[in-house]
Each structure stands twice: as C-alpha cells, then as structure tokens.
PDB file of C-alpha atoms in Angstrom:
ATOM      1  CA  MET W  10     128.712  63.261 100.872  1.00 43.00           C
ATOM      2  CA  SER W  11     125.505  63.651  98.954  1.00 42.00           C
ATOM      3  CA  ARG W  12     125.481  67.449  99.529  1.00 39.00           C
ATOM      4  CA  ARG W  13     129.000  67.744  98.086  1.00 42.00           C
ATOM      5  CA  GLN W  14     127.959  65.772  95.030  1.00 40.00           C
ATOM      6  CA  ALA W  15     124.978  68.085  94.418  1.00 40.00           C
ATOM      7  CA  SER W  16     127.233  71.113  94.660  1.00 40.00           C
ATOM      8  CA  SER W  17     129.648  69.529  92.243  1.00 40.00           C
ATOM      9  CA  THR W  18     126.829  68.892  89.807  1.00 40.00           C
ATOM     10  CA  ARG W  19     125.758  72.590  89.858  1.00 40.00           C
ATOM     11  CA  ARG W  20     129.325  73.757  89.273  1.00 42.00           C
ATOM     12  CA  SER W  21     129.623  71.495  86.277  1.00 42.00           C
ATOM     13  CA  GLY W  22     126.612  73.220  84.668  1.00 43.00           C
ATOM     14  CA  GLY W  23     124.607  70.061  84.328  1.00 45.00           C
ATOM     15  CA  THR W  24     121.324  71.606  85.516  1.00 45.00           C
ATOM     16  CA  PHE W  25     121.936  75.377  85.133  1.00 41.00           C
ATOM     17  CA  PRO W  26     119.523  76.753  82.455  1.00 43.00           C
ATOM     18  CA  PHE W  27     122.115  78.907  80.646  1.00 41.00           C
ATOM     19  CA  SER W  28     124.979  76.483  80.927  1.00 44.00           C
ATOM     20  CA  GLY W  29     124.980  76.106  77.172  1.00 45.00           C
ATOM     21  CA  LEU W  30     125.943  79.743  76.761  1.00 41.00           C
ATOM     22  CA  LEU W  31     128.541  79.748  79.509  1.00 41.00           C
ATOM     23  CA  ASN W  32     130.145  76.567  78.239  1.00 47.00           C
ATOM     24  CA  SER W  33     129.480  77.031  74.534  1.00 44.00           C
ATOM     25  CA  LYS W  34     131.543  75.068  72.110  1.00 47.00           C
ATOM     26  CA  PRO W  35     134.028  76.846  69.871  1.00 47.00           C
ATOM     27  CA  ASN W  36     131.815  76.472  66.787  1.00 52.00           C
ATOM     28  CA  SER W  37     128.952  78.427  68.492  1.00 50.00           C
ATOM     29  CA  SER W  38     131.031  81.405  69.647  1.00 66.00           C
ATOM     30  CA  PRO W  39     130.628  83.395  66.370  1.00 71.00           C
ATOM     31  CA  VAL W  40     126.844  83.230  66.792  1.00 66.00           C
ATOM     32  CA  LEU W  41     127.086  84.461  70.370  1.00 70.00           C
ATOM     33  CA  SER W  42     129.382  87.293  69.302  1.00 70.00           C
ATOM     34  CA  ILE W  43     126.924  88.405  66.647  1.00 72.00           C
ATOM     35  CA  VAL W  44     124.074  88.365  69.154  1.00 61.00           C
ATOM     36  CA  LEU W  45     126.086  90.473  71.611  1.00 71.00           C
ATOM     37  CA  VAL W  46     127.037  92.967  68.885  1.00 64.00           C
ATOM     38  CA  LEU W  47     123.408  93.319  67.803  1.00 71.00           C
ATOM     39  CA  LEU W  48     122.279  93.821  71.385  1.00 67.00           C
ATOM     40  CA  GLY W  49     124.934  96.483  71.907  1.00 66.00           C
ATOM     41  CA  ALA W  50     123.888  98.290  68.712  1.00 61.00           C
ATOM     42  CA  PHE W  51     120.256  98.167  69.786  1.00 56.00           C
ATOM     43  CA  PHE W  52     120.984  99.776  73.152  1.00 55.00           C
ATOM     44  CA  LEU W  53     123.130 102.459  71.527  1.00 55.00           C
ATOM     45  CA  ILE W  54     120.297 103.341  69.131  1.00 48.00           C
ATOM     46  CA  PHE W  55     117.787 103.310  71.995  1.00 43.00           C
ATOM     47  CA  TYR W  56     119.999 105.682  74.008  1.00 42.00           C
ATOM     48  CA  ALA W  57     120.549 108.068  71.098  1.00 43.00           C
ATOM     49  CA  PHE W  58     116.876 108.336  70.155  1.00 37.00           C
ATOM     50  CA  GLY W  59     115.860 108.534  73.788  1.00 37.00           C
ATOM     51  CA  ARG W  60     118.006 111.637  74.286  1.00 35.00           C
ATOM     52  CA  SER W  61     116.863 113.357  71.098  1.00 34.00           C
ATOM     53  CA  GLY W  62     113.205 112.391  71.373  1.00 33.00           C
ATOM     54  CA  GLY W  63     113.108 109.971  68.484  1.00 32.00           C
ATOM     55  CA  LEU W  64     111.097 106.899  67.746  1.00 29.00           C
ATOM     56  CA  PHE W  65     109.997 105.846  71.198  1.00 29.00           C
ATOM     57  CA  GLY W  66     107.017 107.054  73.185  1.00 30.00           C
ATOM     58  CA  GLY W  67     106.822 108.610  76.604  1.00 29.00           C
ATOM     59  CA  LYS W  68     108.367 111.740  77.973  1.00 28.00           C
ATOM     60  CA  ASN W  69     111.544 111.388  75.920  1.00 27.00           C
ATOM     61  CA  GLY W  70     109.870 109.859  72.903  1.00 25.00           C
ATOM     62  CA  PHE W  71     107.440 110.931  70.210  1.00 23.00           C
ATOM     63  CA  VAL W  72     105.886 113.726  72.246  1.00 22.00           C
ATOM     64  CA  SER W  73     109.301 115.174  73.016  1.00 24.00           C
ATOM     65  CA  ARG W  74     110.206 115.083  69.377  1.00 25.00           C
ATOM     66  CA  LEU W  75     107.147 117.177  68.570  1.00 29.00           C
ATOM     67  CA  GLU W  76     108.039 119.491  71.419  1.00 37.00           C
ATOM     68  CA  GLY W  77     111.566 119.781  70.102  1.00 38.00           C
ATOM     69  CA  GLY W  78     110.219 120.778  66.672  1.00 43.00           C
ATOM     70  CA  ASP W  79     107.670 123.051  68.272  1.00 54.00           C
ATOM     71  CA  PHE W  80     107.950 126.801  68.280  1.00 63.00           C
ATOM     72  CA  SER W  81     106.117 129.624  69.964  1.00 81.00           C
ATOM     73  CA  CYS W  82     105.024 132.954  68.554  1.00 90.00           C
ATOM     74  CA  THR W  83     104.676 134.095  72.168  1.00 88.00           C
ATOM     75  CA  PHE W  84     108.434 133.742  72.590  1.00 88.00           C
ATOM     76  CA  GLU W  85     108.771 135.488  69.241  1.00 91.00           C
ATOM     77  CA  VAL W  86     106.930 138.453  70.779  1.00 94.00           C
ATOM     78  CA  GLN W  87     109.764 138.864  73.268  1.00 91.00           C
ATOM     79  CA  ASN W  88     112.275 138.971  70.403  1.00 91.00           C
ATOM     80  CA  ALA W  89     110.121 141.468  68.511  1.00 94.00           C
ATOM     81  CA  ILE W  90     109.630 143.935  71.405  1.00 94.00           C
ATOM     82  CA  PRO W  91     112.626 146.163  70.471  1.00 93.00           C
ATOM     83  CA  ILE W  92     111.375 146.320  66.873  1.00 95.00           C
ATOM     84  CA  LEU W  93     107.823 147.140  67.972  1.00 95.00           C
ATOM     85  CA  LYS W  94     109.089 149.928  70.233  1.00 94.00           C
ATOM     86  CA  ASN W  95     111.048 151.311  67.297  1.00 93.00           C
ATOM     87  CA  VAL W  96     107.947 151.242  65.086  1.00 95.00           C
ATOM     88  CA  TYR W  97     105.380 152.687  67.497  1.00 96.00           C
ATOM     89  CA  GLY W  98     107.675 154.837  69.613  1.00 93.00           C
ATOM     90  CA  ASP W  99     106.085 156.792  72.451  1.00 92.00           C
ATOM     91  CA  ASN W 100     102.624 155.732  71.313  1.00 94.00           C
ATOM     92  CA  MET W 101     103.308 152.300  72.813  1.00 95.00           C
ATOM     93  CA  GLN W 102     102.443 153.220  76.393  1.00 93.00           C
ATOM     94  CA  ASN W 103     100.390 150.356  77.795  1.00 96.00           C
ATOM     95  CA  VAL W 104     100.125 146.956  76.164  1.00 97.00           C
ATOM     96  CA  LEU W 105      97.749 144.035  76.552  1.00 98.00           C
ATOM     97  CA  HIS W 106      99.198 140.694  75.528  1.00 97.00           C
ATOM     98  CA  VAL W 107      96.731 137.932  74.711  1.00 96.00           C
ATOM     99  CA  GLY W 108      97.846 134.315  74.365  1.00 92.00           C
ATOM    100  CA  PRO W 109      99.349 131.336  76.165  1.00 88.00           C
ATOM    101  CA  GLU W 110     102.484 132.027  78.215  1.00 89.00           C
ATOM    102  CA  SER W 111     101.284 135.616  78.548  1.00 93.00           C
ATOM    103  CA  CYS W 112     103.103 135.930  81.873  1.00 93.00           C
ATOM    104  CA  SER W 113     106.458 135.702  80.107  1.00 92.00           C
ATOM    105  CA  VAL W 114     105.649 138.616  77.797  1.00 95.00           C
ATOM    106  CA  VAL W 115     104.177 140.752  80.576  1.00 96.00           C
ATOM    107  CA  SER W 116     107.191 140.030  82.788  1.00 94.00           C
ATOM    108  CA  LYS W 117     109.589 141.161  80.066  1.00 93.00           C
ATOM    109  CA  PHE W 118     107.718 144.449  79.551  1.00 93.00           C
ATOM    110  CA  LEU W 119     107.566 145.081  83.297  1.00 93.00           C
ATOM    111  CA  LYS W 120     111.240 144.228  83.766  1.00 91.00           C
ATOM    112  CA  GLU W 121     112.281 146.781  81.159  1.00 88.00           C
ATOM    113  CA  GLY W 122     110.029 149.344  82.850  1.00 86.00           C
ATOM    114  CA  GLU W 123     109.344 151.479  79.772  1.00 87.00           C
ATOM    115  CA  VAL W 124     105.869 150.171  78.929  1.00 92.00           C
ATOM    116  CA  GLU W 125     103.012 149.186  81.219  1.00 95.00           C
ATOM    117  CA  ALA W 126     101.731 145.706  80.454  1.00 96.00           C
ATOM    118  CA  TRP W 127      98.819 143.421  81.203  1.00 97.00           C
ATOM    119  CA  GLY W 128      97.957 139.967  79.932  1.00 96.00           C
ATOM    120  CA  VAL W 129      95.122 137.610  79.159  1.00 95.00           C
ATOM    121  CA  GLU W 130      95.847 133.883  79.374  1.00 92.00           C
ATOM    122  CA  PRO W 131      93.170 132.007  77.378  1.00 88.00           C
ATOM    123  CA  TYR W 132      93.971 128.615  78.900  1.00 80.00           C
ATOM    124  CA  ASP W 133      94.423 127.145  82.365  1.00 76.00           C
ATOM    125  CA  ILE W 134      97.629 127.899  84.251  1.00 73.00           C
ATOM    126  CA  GLU W 135      97.748 124.937  86.596  1.00 73.00           C
ATOM    127  CA  ASP W 136     101.371 124.299  85.665  1.00 74.00           C
ATOM    128  CA  ALA W 137     102.387 127.978  85.811  1.00 77.00           C
ATOM    129  CA  ASP W 138     105.370 129.069  87.892  1.00 85.00           C
ATOM    130  CA  ARG W 139     105.229 131.162  91.064  1.00 88.00           C
ATOM    131  CA  ASN W 140     105.860 134.436  89.246  1.00 90.00           C
ATOM    132  CA  CYS W 141     102.964 133.859  86.850  1.00 91.00           C
ATOM    133  CA  LYS W 142     100.552 132.947  89.629  1.00 88.00           C
ATOM    134  CA  ALA W 143     101.601 136.121  91.462  1.00 93.00           C
ATOM    135  CA  LEU W 144     100.752 138.205  88.374  1.00 94.00           C
ATOM    136  CA  VAL W 145      97.341 136.527  88.252  1.00 92.00           C
ATOM    137  CA  ARG W 146      96.685 137.214  91.943  1.00 92.00           C
ATOM    138  CA  LYS W 147      97.537 140.889  91.408  1.00 94.00           C
ATOM    139  CA  GLY W 148      95.131 141.108  88.464  1.00 94.00           C
ATOM    140  CA  ILE W 149      97.912 141.986  86.015  1.00 96.00           C
ATOM    141  CA  VAL W 150      97.287 138.762  84.084  1.00 95.00           C
ATOM    142  CA  ARG W 151      93.770 137.384  83.750  1.00 94.00           C
ATOM    143  CA  VAL W 152      92.708 133.869  82.845  1.00 91.00           C
ATOM    144  CA  SER W 153      89.795 134.383  80.464  1.00 90.00           C
ATOM    145  CA  ASP W 154      88.187 132.671  77.477  1.00 89.00           C
ATOM    146  CA  ILE W 155      88.730 135.091  74.595  1.00 91.00           C
ATOM    147  CA  LYS W 156      85.737 133.698  72.717  1.00 90.00           C
ATOM    148  CA  PHE W 157      83.711 136.001  74.946  1.00 91.00           C
ATOM    149  CA  PRO W 158      83.901 139.805  75.402  1.00 92.00           C
ATOM    150  CA  LEU W 159      86.996 141.039  77.223  1.00 92.00           C
ATOM    151  CA  PRO W 160      86.474 142.716  80.614  1.00 90.00           C
ATOM    152  CA  TYR W 161      87.975 146.042  79.476  1.00 95.00           C
ATOM    153  CA  ARG W 162      86.566 149.357  78.321  1.00 96.00           C
ATOM    154  CA  PRO W 163      87.092 150.571  74.730  1.00 96.00           C
ATOM    155  CA  LYS W 164      90.622 151.803  74.013  1.00 97.00           C
ATOM    156  CA  SER W 165      91.893 150.670  77.421  1.00 97.00           C
ATOM    157  CA  PHE W 166      95.329 149.920  75.925  1.00 98.00           C
ATOM    158  CA  SER W 167      97.498 151.654  73.382  1.00 97.00           C
ATOM    159  CA  HIS W 168      98.243 148.294  71.708  1.00 98.00           C
ATOM    160  CA  VAL W 169      97.056 144.714  71.886  1.00 98.00           C
ATOM    161  CA  ILE W 170      99.507 141.954  70.967  1.00 98.00           C
ATOM    162  CA  VAL W 171      98.034 138.510  70.331  1.00 97.00           C
ATOM    163  CA  SER W 172     100.061 135.352  69.740  1.00 94.00           C
ATOM    164  CA  ASP W 173      99.511 131.575  69.732  1.00 89.00           C
ATOM    165  CA  ALA W 174      95.768 132.007  70.276  1.00 90.00           C
ATOM    166  CA  LEU W 175      94.055 132.806  66.977  1.00 92.00           C
ATOM    167  CA  ASP W 176      95.546 129.726  65.306  1.00 89.00           C
ATOM    168  CA  TYR W 177      93.311 127.565  67.498  1.00 87.00           C
ATOM    169  CA  MET W 178      90.113 129.421  66.627  1.00 89.00           C
ATOM    170  CA  SER W 179      87.669 128.725  63.824  1.00 89.00           C
ATOM    171  CA  PRO W 180      86.558 131.623  61.566  1.00 90.00           C
ATOM    172  CA  LYS W 181      83.275 131.646  63.495  1.00 90.00           C
ATOM    173  CA  TYR W 182      85.047 132.741  66.671  1.00 91.00           C
ATOM    174  CA  LEU W 183      87.668 134.837  64.895  1.00 93.00           C
ATOM    175  CA  ASN W 184      84.818 137.002  63.621  1.00 93.00           C
ATOM    176  CA  LYS W 185      83.980 137.819  67.240  1.00 92.00           C
ATOM    177  CA  THR W 186      87.392 137.813  68.900  1.00 94.00           C
ATOM    178  CA  LEU W 187      89.419 140.012  66.556  1.00 95.00           C
ATOM    179  CA  PRO W 188      86.936 142.932  66.616  1.00 94.00           C
ATOM    180  CA  GLU W 189      86.920 142.609  70.403  1.00 95.00           C
ATOM    181  CA  LEU W 190      90.722 142.901  70.514  1.00 96.00           C
ATOM    182  CA  ILE W 191      90.537 145.967  68.299  1.00 96.00           C
ATOM    183  CA  ARG W 192      87.801 147.483  70.479  1.00 96.00           C
ATOM    184  CA  VAL W 193      90.068 147.606  73.550  1.00 97.00           C
ATOM    185  CA  SER W 194      93.055 149.036  71.621  1.00 97.00           C
ATOM    186  CA  ALA W 195      93.671 152.696  70.863  1.00 97.00           C
ATOM    187  CA  ASP W 196      96.553 152.480  68.400  1.00 96.00           C
ATOM    188  CA  GLY W 197      96.447 149.031  66.873  1.00 95.00           C
ATOM    189  CA  VAL W 198      96.530 145.258  67.217  1.00 98.00           C
ATOM    190  CA  ILE W 199      99.657 143.246  66.411  1.00 98.00           C
ATOM    191  CA  ILE W 200      99.000 139.637  65.439  1.00 97.00           C
ATOM    192  CA  LEU W 201     101.677 136.941  65.481  1.00 96.00           C
ATOM    193  CA  THR W 202     100.625 133.702  63.856  1.00 93.00           C
ATOM    194  CA  GLY W 203     102.332 130.634  62.427  1.00 90.00           C
ATOM    195  CA  TYR W 204     103.134 129.766  58.852  1.00 90.00           C
ATOM    196  CA  PRO W 205     101.390 126.819  57.142  1.00 87.00           C
ATOM    197  CA  GLY W 206     103.248 123.588  57.851  1.00 76.00           C
ATOM    198  CA  GLN W 207     104.754 124.702  61.144  1.00 71.00           C
ATOM    199  CA  GLN W 208     104.151 122.448  64.157  1.00 58.00           C
ATOM    200  CA  ARG W 209     102.360 124.282  66.934  1.00 52.00           C
ATOM    201  CA  ALA W 210     100.170 122.247  69.276  1.00 47.00           C
ATOM    202  CA  LYS W 211     101.945 119.745  71.475  1.00 50.00           C
ATOM    203  CA  VAL W 212     100.278 116.356  71.485  1.00 40.00           C
ATOM    204  CA  ALA W 213     100.063 116.385  75.269  1.00 41.00           C
ATOM    205  CA  GLN W 214      98.255 119.752  75.222  1.00 48.00           C
ATOM    206  CA  LEU W 215      95.586 119.212  72.575  1.00 44.00           C
ATOM    207  CA  SER W 216      92.975 118.798  75.292  1.00 43.00           C
ATOM    208  CA  LYS W 217      94.032 122.167  76.692  1.00 53.00           C
ATOM    209  CA  PHE W 218      93.633 124.005  73.387  1.00 56.00           C
ATOM    210  CA  GLY W 219      90.519 122.095  72.374  1.00 57.00           C
ATOM    211  CA  ARG W 220      91.606 121.611  68.752  1.00 66.00           C
ATOM    212  CA  PRO W 221      94.788 121.421  66.689  1.00 73.00           C
ATOM    213  CA  ALA W 222      96.282 124.663  65.448  1.00 78.00           C
ATOM    214  CA  LYS W 223      95.200 125.762  61.977  1.00 83.00           C
ATOM    215  CA  MET W 224      98.104 127.428  60.221  1.00 85.00           C
ATOM    216  CA  ARG W 225      96.819 129.877  57.634  1.00 92.00           C
ATOM    217  CA  SER W 226      98.650 131.592  54.810  1.00 94.00           C
ATOM    218  CA  SER W 227      99.242 135.317  54.537  1.00 95.00           C
ATOM    219  CA  SER W 228      96.741 135.520  51.681  1.00 96.00           C
ATOM    220  CA  TRP W 229      94.097 133.800  53.844  1.00 96.00           C
ATOM    221  CA  TRP W 230      94.576 136.362  56.610  1.00 96.00           C
ATOM    222  CA  LYS W 231      94.505 139.313  54.235  1.00 95.00           C
ATOM    223  CA  GLU W 232      91.264 138.053  52.720  1.00 96.00           C
ATOM    224  CA  PHE W 233      89.839 137.561  56.206  1.00 95.00           C
ATOM    225  CA  PHE W 234      90.792 141.140  57.177  1.00 95.00           C
ATOM    226  CA  SER W 235      89.082 142.438  54.059  1.00 94.00           C
ATOM    227  CA  GLU W 236      85.905 140.430  54.619  1.00 93.00           C
ATOM    228  CA  THR W 237      85.608 141.600  58.229  1.00 92.00           C
ATOM    229  CA  ALA W 238      86.388 145.252  57.406  1.00 92.00           C
ATOM    230  CA  LEU W 239      89.673 145.222  59.302  1.00 94.00           C
ATOM    231  CA  GLU W 240      92.381 147.472  57.884  1.00 95.00           C
ATOM    232  CA  GLU W 241      96.089 146.740  57.933  1.00 96.00           C
ATOM    233  CA  ASN W 242      98.358 149.540  59.066  1.00 97.00           C
ATOM    234  CA  GLU W 243     100.559 149.829  55.996  1.00 96.00           C
ATOM    235  CA  ALA W 244     102.754 152.525  57.543  1.00 96.00           C
ATOM    236  CA  ALA W 245     103.488 150.299  60.554  1.00 97.00           C
ATOM    237  CA  VAL W 246     104.150 147.326  58.267  1.00 97.00           C
ATOM    238  CA  LYS W 247     106.720 149.335  56.312  1.00 97.00           C
ATOM    239  CA  LYS W 248     108.406 150.685  59.444  1.00 96.00           C
ATOM    240  CA  PHE W 249     108.538 147.213  60.932  1.00 96.00           C
ATOM    241  CA  GLU W 250     110.188 145.770  57.823  1.00 95.00           C
ATOM    242  CA  GLN W 251     112.760 148.575  57.765  1.00 96.00           C
ATOM    243  CA  ALA W 252     113.556 148.269  61.479  1.00 95.00           C
ATOM    244  CA  ALA W 253     113.778 144.480  61.251  1.00 94.00           C
ATOM    245  CA  SER W 254     116.199 144.717  58.332  1.00 94.00           C
ATOM    246  CA  LYS W 255     118.318 147.310  60.126  1.00 93.00           C
ATOM    247  CA  MET W 256     118.497 145.183  63.283  1.00 92.00           C
ATOM    248  CA  SER W 257     119.011 141.903  61.359  1.00 92.00           C
ATOM    249  CA  TYR W 258     115.787 140.511  62.775  1.00 92.00           C
ATOM    250  CA  ASN W 259     114.130 137.677  60.848  1.00 92.00           C
ATOM    251  CA  PRO W 260     110.824 136.665  62.486  1.00 91.00           C
ATOM    252  CA  THR W 261     109.793 133.013  62.481  1.00 90.00           C
ATOM    253  CA  CYS W 262     106.102 133.962  62.628  1.00 93.00           C
ATOM    254  CA  GLN W 263     103.812 136.007  60.430  1.00 95.00           C
ATOM    255  CA  ILE W 264     103.261 139.477  61.867  1.00 96.00           C
ATOM    256  CA  PHE W 265     100.267 141.637  60.968  1.00 97.00           C
ATOM    257  CA  HIS W 266      99.571 145.202  62.079  1.00 98.00           C
ATOM    258  CA  ILE W 267      95.862 146.059  62.259  1.00 97.00           C
ATOM    259  CA  LYS W 268      94.467 149.548  62.764  1.00 96.00           C
ATOM    260  CA  SER W 269      92.188 150.338  65.678  1.00 96.00           C
ATOM    261  CA  TYR W 270      88.689 151.655  65.185  1.00 91.00           C
ATOM    262  CA  ASN W 271      88.431 155.436  64.802  1.00 81.00           C
TER     263      ASN W 271
END
C-alpha cells in the first residue's frame, strides 16, 4: 500500500522539481511562452552565426569569419597565369614561384605543360596534401626560409613570381630577399601583394608566419623600389594592363613587374 501511495505522490507532481512548469497556472502561461520564444530565437541566431562564422569562437566562429574574409594572392597567381603568358610570351619558359601554397601554383603550370615550374615554400607544410608532399620529395618544391640566399644559380629561371610572402617581411629583410629573387631570374620578377586594409593572416596561422601581414600601398612599394635601385618594367606593366582589360580580368592584388639585373 505504501509503495502505491508514493507512486501516486510522484504522479501528482508534489515532489518533482519542475512540477511548477508542467502544472503551471493559466496566469503564468504567457511568461512561459515568452521564455520559449526567446530560447527559440537564441538557438536560431546561434545556428545562423555558427554556419557563417559569426560571433562565436572555435572552428566555426571568429577564426572562420576571418578565414571567410581572407584572400590569397597565391590563388590570384593562378588566375593571372593566362595574362602573364600573354605579356611575356615565349620568354616565360621556366618559372619559380615563391610563397605559401606554392604547390598549387606549380601544379597548375605543370598540368598545362607549357611552362616548366618550380616552387619555394617559405613555411612548414605539415598540413600539405599528398600531391604537395610528392612535389617536395621530387625536389620540384623546396621548403626554405627566403630570408636567406636561395639555393639557385644566377638567372636559373626566366621569371620569379612571389606572392603572400613579402607582406610578412620587414624592410630589413625585404632589402635582402628581393635582390635575391631578382638574382635568380633572367627576365623579371612578378610581385603580387595585398592592398592596405585587406585581411591576410589567419589568426590560427600567425605563429606560422611569425608576424601579421603588413599591407603596403602602391606608393610605398614604388618608393621602396627606387631606394633599393630596383626598376619596374614599364613595358610589361602596360602590356599586362592591356591584356587584363581585353580579357576582363580585374586582379584583387597589387601586381608589380620588376626587371632582372643586366
């Protein structure tokens, strides 16, 4: 008998902690409805921002939002390859790409089969895919700190293309690295760099790059070229602008064409 009475007491809600909500009086139901509506709105907002990388941290949060607003001049190189071929023609025979994600640029050149290509990856490639690691094993792509002399003879390549690398270097190292890139080129260096205000470094990768990217204006670069006795290839600049206009190509990065040493 006593066990049946205890069961009856639990069913009546006398000792259940949330019995007040389950057996709320009519005058409290509007409050409960408001609470439920607010909770539903909260979860909808959480879901929306979680998918778009909004206010919340973690993989789908603030970092992802920066990644979503991120851009890459290395990927811009791949878009610019047809224009560059149009500008330099048969003189573009063998290319060295320098910058992060170099494997992607080298792979595109090799896939098209018209231009020989090599690469220098300035940062670690622990998270690289199988294809990239294969290029490294074959010696087509090297992992090397470009603050130091490159392991190539003078004029080893017709052109050197550098992207997403110089923005992370101080003028002290730029003074050493850019002349080194020009030394190993026979027909010019093509620089792709970001515009001031553009987001480049991903928060999760700042330790990889060592410092945040420094986006510099076109006037800053031109002054730097002048101070370091580097000469822009005005003919190539003009051809590039004409070819880009003809092919409806609008680059999202600054592109500079620098002459090689005589």
